[in-house]
mmCIF file of C-alpha atoms in Angstrom:
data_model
loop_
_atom_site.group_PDB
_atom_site.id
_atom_site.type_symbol
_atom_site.label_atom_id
_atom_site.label_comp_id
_atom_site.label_asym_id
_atom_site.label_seq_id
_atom_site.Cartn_x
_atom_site.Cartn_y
_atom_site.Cartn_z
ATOM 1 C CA UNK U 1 48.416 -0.024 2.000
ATOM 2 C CA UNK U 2 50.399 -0.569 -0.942
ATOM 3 C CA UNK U 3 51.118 2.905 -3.016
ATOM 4 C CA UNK U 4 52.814 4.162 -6.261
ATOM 5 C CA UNK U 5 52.865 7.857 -6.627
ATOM 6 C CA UNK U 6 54.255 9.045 -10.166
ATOM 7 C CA UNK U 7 55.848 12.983 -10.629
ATOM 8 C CA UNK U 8 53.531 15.243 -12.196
ATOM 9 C CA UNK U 9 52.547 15.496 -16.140
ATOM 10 C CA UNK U 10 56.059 16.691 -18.795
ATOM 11 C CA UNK U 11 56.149 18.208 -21.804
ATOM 12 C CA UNK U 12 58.903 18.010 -23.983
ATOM 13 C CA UNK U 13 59.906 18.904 -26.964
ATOM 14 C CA UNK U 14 61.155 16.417 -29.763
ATOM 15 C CA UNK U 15 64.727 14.983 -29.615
ATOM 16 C CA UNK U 16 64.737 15.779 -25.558
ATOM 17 C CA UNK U 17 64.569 12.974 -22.870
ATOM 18 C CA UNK U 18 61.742 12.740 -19.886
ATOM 19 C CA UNK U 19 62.341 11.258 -16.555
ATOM 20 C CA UNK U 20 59.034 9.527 -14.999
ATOM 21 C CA UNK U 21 59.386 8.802 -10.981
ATOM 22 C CA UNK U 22 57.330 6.530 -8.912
ATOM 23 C CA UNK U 23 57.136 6.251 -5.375
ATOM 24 C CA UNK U 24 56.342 3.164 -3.853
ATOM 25 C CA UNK U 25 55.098 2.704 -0.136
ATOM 26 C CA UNK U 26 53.360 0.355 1.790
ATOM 27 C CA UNK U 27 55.456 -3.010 0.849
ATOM 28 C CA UNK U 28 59.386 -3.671 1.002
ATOM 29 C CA UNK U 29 60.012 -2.050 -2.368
ATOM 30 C CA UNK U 30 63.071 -4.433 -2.666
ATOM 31 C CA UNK U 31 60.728 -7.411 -2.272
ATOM 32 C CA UNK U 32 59.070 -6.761 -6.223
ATOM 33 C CA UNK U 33 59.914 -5.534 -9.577
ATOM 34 C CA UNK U 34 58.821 -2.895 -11.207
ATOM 35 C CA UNK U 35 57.308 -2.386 -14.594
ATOM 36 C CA UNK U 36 56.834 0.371 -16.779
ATOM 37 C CA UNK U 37 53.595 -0.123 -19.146
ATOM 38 C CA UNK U 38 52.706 2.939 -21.153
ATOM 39 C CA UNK U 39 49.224 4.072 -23.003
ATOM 40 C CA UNK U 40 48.785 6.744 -26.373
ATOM 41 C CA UNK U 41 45.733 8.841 -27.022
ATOM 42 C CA UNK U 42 42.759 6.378 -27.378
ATOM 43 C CA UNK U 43 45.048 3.438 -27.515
ATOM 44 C CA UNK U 44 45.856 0.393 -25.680
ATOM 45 C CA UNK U 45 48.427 -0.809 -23.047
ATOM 46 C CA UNK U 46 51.878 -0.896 -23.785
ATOM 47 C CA UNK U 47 54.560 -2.583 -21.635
ATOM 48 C CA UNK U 48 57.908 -1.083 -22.417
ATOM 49 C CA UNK U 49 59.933 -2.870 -19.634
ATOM 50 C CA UNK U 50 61.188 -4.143 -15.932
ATOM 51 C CA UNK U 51 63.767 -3.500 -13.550
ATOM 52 C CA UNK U 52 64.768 -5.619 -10.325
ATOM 53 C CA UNK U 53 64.404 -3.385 -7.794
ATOM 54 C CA UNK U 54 66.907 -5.195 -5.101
ATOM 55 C CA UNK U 55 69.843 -5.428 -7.900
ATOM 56 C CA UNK U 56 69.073 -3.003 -10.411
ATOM 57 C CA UNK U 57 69.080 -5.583 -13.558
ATOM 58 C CA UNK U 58 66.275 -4.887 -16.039
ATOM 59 C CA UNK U 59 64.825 -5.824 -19.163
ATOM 60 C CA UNK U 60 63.636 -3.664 -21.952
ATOM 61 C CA UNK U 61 60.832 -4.608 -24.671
ATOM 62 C CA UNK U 62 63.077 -4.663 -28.045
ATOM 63 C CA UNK U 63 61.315 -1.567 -29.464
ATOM 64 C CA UNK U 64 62.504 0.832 -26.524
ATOM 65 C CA UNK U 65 66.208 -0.936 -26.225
ATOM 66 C CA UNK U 66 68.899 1.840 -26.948
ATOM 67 C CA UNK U 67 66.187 4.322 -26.334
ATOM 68 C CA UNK U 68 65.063 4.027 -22.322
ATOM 69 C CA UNK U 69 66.702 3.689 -18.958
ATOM 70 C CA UNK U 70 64.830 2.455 -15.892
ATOM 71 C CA UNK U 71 66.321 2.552 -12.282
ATOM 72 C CA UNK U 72 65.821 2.828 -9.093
ATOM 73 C CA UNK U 73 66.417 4.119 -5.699
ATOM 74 C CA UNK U 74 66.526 2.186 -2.703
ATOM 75 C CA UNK U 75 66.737 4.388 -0.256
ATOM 76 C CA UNK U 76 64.102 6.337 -0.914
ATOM 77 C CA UNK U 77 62.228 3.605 -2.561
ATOM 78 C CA UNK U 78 61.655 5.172 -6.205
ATOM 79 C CA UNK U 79 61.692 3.670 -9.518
ATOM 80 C CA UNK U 80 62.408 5.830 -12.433
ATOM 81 C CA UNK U 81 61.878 5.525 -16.164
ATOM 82 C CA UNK U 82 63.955 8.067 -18.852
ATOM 83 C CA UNK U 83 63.241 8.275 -22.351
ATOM 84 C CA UNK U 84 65.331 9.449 -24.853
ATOM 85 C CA UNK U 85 64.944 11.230 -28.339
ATOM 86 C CA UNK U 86 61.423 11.834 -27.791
ATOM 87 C CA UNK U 87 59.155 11.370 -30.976
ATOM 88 C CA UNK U 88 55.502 13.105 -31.101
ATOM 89 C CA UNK U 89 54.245 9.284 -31.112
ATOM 90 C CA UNK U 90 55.665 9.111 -27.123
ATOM 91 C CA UNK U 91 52.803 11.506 -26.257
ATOM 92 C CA UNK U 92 51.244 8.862 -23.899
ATOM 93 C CA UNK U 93 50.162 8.027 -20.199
ATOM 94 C CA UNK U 94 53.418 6.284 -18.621
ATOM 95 C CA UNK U 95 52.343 3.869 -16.158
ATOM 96 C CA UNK U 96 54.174 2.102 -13.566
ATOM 97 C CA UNK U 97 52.846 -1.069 -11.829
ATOM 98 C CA UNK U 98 54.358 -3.458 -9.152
ATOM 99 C CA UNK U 99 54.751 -7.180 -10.544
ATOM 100 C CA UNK U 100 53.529 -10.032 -8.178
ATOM 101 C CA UNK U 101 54.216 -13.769 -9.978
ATOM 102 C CA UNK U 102 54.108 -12.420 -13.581
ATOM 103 C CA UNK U 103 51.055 -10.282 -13.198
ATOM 104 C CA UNK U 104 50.671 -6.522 -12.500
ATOM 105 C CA UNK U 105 49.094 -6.031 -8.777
ATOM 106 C CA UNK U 106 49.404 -2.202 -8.185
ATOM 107 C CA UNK U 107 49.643 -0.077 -10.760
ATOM 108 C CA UNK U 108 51.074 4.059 -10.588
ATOM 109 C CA UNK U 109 48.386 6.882 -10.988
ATOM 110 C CA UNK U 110 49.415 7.524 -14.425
ATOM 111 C CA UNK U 111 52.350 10.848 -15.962
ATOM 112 C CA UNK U 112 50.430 12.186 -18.687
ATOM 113 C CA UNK U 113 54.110 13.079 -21.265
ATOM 114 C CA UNK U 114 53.410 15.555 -24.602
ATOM 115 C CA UNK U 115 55.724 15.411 -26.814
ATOM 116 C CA UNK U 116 55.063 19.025 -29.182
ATOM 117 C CA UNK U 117 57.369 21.478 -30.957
ATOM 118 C CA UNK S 1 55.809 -12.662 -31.520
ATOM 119 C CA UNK S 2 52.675 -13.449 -29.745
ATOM 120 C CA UNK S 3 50.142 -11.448 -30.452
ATOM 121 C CA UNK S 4 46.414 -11.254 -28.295
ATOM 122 C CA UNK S 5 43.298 -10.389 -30.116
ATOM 123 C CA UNK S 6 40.470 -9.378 -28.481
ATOM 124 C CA UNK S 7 36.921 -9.944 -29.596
ATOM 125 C CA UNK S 8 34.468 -8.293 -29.333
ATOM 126 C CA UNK S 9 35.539 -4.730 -29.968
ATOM 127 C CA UNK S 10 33.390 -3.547 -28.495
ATOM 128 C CA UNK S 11 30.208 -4.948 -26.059
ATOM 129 C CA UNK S 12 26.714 -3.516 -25.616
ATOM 130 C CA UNK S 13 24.867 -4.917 -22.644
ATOM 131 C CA UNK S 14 22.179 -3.893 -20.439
ATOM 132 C CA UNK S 15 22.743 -3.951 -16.408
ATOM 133 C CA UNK S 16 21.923 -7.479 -15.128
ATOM 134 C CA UNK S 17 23.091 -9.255 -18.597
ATOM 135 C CA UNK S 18 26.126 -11.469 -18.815
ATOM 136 C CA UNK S 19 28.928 -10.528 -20.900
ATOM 137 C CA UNK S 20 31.591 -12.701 -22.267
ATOM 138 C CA UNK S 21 34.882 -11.460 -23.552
ATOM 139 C CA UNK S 22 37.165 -13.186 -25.566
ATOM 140 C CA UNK S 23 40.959 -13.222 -26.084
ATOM 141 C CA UNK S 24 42.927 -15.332 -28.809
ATOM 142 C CA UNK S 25 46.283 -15.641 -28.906
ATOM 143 C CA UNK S 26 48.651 -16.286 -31.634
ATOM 144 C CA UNK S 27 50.691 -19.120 -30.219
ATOM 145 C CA UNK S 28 49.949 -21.433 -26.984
ATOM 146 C CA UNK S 29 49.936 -19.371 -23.625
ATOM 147 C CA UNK S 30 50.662 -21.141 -20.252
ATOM 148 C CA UNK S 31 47.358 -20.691 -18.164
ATOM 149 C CA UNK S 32 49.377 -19.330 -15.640
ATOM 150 C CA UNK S 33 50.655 -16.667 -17.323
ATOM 151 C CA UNK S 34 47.318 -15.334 -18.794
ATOM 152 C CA UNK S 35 45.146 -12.025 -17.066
ATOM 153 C CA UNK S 36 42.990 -9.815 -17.537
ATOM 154 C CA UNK S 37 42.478 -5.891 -16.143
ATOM 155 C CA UNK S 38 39.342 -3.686 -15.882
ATOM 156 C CA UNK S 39 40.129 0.226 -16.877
ATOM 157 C CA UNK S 40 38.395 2.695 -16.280
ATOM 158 C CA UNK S 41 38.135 5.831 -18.116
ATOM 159 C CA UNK S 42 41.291 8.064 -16.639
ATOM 160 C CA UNK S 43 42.135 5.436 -14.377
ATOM 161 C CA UNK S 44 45.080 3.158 -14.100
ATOM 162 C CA UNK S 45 44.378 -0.678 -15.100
ATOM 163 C CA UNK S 46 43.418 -2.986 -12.277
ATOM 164 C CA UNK S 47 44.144 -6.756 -12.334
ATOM 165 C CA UNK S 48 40.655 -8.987 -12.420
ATOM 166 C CA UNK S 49 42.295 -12.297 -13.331
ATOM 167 C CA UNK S 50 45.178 -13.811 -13.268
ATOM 168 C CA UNK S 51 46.299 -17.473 -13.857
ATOM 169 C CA UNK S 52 43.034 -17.196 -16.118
ATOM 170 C CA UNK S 53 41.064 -18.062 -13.760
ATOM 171 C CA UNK S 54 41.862 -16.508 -10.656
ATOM 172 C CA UNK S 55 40.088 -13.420 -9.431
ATOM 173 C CA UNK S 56 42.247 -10.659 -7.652
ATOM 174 C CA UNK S 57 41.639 -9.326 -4.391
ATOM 175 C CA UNK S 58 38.812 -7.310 -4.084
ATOM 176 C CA UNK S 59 37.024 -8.503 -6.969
ATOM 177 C CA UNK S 60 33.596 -9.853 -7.063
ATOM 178 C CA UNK S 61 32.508 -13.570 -7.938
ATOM 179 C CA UNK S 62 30.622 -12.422 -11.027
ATOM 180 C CA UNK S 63 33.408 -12.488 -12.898
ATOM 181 C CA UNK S 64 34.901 -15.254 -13.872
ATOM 182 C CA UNK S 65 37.968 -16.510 -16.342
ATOM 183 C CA UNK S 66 38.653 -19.993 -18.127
ATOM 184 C CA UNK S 67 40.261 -21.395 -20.986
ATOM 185 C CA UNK S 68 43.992 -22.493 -21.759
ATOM 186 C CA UNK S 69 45.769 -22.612 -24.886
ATOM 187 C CA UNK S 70 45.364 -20.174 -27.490
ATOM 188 C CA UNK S 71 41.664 -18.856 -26.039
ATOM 189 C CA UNK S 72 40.570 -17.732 -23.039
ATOM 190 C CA UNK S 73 37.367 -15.982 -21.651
ATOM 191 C CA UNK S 74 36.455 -13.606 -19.105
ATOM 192 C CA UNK S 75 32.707 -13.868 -18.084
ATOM 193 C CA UNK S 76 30.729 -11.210 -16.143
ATOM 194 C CA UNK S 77 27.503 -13.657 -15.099
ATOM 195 C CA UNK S 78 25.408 -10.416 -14.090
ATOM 196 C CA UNK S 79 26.534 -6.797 -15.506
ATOM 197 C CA UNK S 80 26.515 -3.827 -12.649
ATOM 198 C CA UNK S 81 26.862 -0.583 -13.385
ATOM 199 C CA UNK S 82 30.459 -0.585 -12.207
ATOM 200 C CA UNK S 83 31.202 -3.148 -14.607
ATOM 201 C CA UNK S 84 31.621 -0.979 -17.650
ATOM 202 C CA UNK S 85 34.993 -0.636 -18.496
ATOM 203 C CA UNK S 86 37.655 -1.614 -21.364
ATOM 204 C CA UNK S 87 39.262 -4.813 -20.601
ATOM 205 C CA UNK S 88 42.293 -5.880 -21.632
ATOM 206 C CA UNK S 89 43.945 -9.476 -21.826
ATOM 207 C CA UNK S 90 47.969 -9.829 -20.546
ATOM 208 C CA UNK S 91 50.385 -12.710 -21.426
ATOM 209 C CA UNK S 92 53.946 -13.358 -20.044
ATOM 210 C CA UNK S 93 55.923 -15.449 -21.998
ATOM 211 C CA UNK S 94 57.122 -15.623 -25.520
ATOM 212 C CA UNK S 95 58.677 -12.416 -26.557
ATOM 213 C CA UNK S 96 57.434 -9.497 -25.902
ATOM 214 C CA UNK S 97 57.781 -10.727 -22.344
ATOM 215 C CA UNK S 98 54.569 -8.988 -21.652
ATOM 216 C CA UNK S 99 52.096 -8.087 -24.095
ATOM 217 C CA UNK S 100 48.426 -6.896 -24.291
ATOM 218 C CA UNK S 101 45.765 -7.327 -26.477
ATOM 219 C CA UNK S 102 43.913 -4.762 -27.580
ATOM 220 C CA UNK S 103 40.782 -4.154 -25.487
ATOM 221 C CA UNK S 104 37.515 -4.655 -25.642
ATOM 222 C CA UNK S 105 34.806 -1.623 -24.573
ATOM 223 C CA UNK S 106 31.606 -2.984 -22.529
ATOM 224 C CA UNK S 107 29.574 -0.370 -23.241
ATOM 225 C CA UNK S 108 25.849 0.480 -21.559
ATOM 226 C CA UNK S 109 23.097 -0.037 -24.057
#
């Protein structure tokens, strides 16, 4: 069955980066992209990007260009998402979620990321 | 910028009623391109629709989706229990590539 397992919760303090992980098993991990969709406090969903995860190419929402990296690894079938010069307003769930024909299929269990001085 | 609204805010229905969700958007969305998700508190999203009007594996026929254009509905003919959740409309498309609106609650009354 298809899986994404995401690392464990972060906190960081402002002006640092945080590296989310997810795991994906069950599927040919080369086969899909993989989005990164992210959630505040109380708040709604937020999709911050995609990356291709056969070539590598992605695509970053305009807010988060110049600010977050997404990659992946192949060979152990991982997709990663770093953000940069963390603000207090990134406290958030980071989500990933598998993309099948435009819509989001399987989504990660969530990385709960507080951003506090 | 195309930007979903969701109405109602939120819902209050009893177990057994049928609830109907709404989701506007600001420009024309392909039908093919429009879905929605069921949340559950501390859970991840889950896709219910997609193609607005397409239900996802798993998921029962009481709900349904329609519309095309700038409004579309997702319709829950008889509420379960199970069935209360935020749910949240998704367009690909016109920049942002992807973008939610902003929920709506079905609450328990």
């Amino acid at each position: 069955q298809v899986q994404l397992v995401q690392s464990g919760a972060e906190v960081k303090k402002p002006g640092a980066s945080v590296k989310v992980s997810c795991k994906a098993s069950g599927y040919t991990f080369t086969a899909y992209y993989m989005h990164w969709v992210r959630q505040a406090p109380g708040q709604g969903l937020e999709w911050m990007g995609w990356i291709n995860s056969n070539s590598g190419v992605t695509n970053y929402a305009q807010r988060f260009q110049g600010r977050v990296t997404m990659t992946r690894d192949t060979s152990i079938s991982t997709a990663y998402m770093e953000l940069h010069r963390l603000r207090s307003d990134d406290s958030a769930v980071y989500y990933c979620a598998r993309e099948r024909s435009v819509n989001f299929d399987y989504w990660g269990q969530g990385t709960v990321v507080t951003v506090s001085s | 910028e195309i930007v979903l609204t969701q109405s109602p805010g939120t819902l209050s229905l009893s177990p057994g009623e049928r609830a109907t969700l709404s989701c506007r958007a600001s420009q024309s969305v392909t039908s093919s391109y429009l879905a929605w998700y069921q949340q559950k508190p501390g859970q991840a999203p889950r896709l219910v629709i997609y193609g607005a009007s397409s239900r996802a594996t798993g998921i029962p026929d009481r709900f349904s989706g329609s519309g095309s254009g700038t409004d579309f509905t997702l319709t829950i003919s008889r509420l379960e229990p199970e069935d209360f959740a935020v749910y949240y409309c998704q367009q690909y498309g016109s920049s942002p590539r992807y973008s939610f609106g902003q929920g709506t609650k079905l609450e328990i009354k």
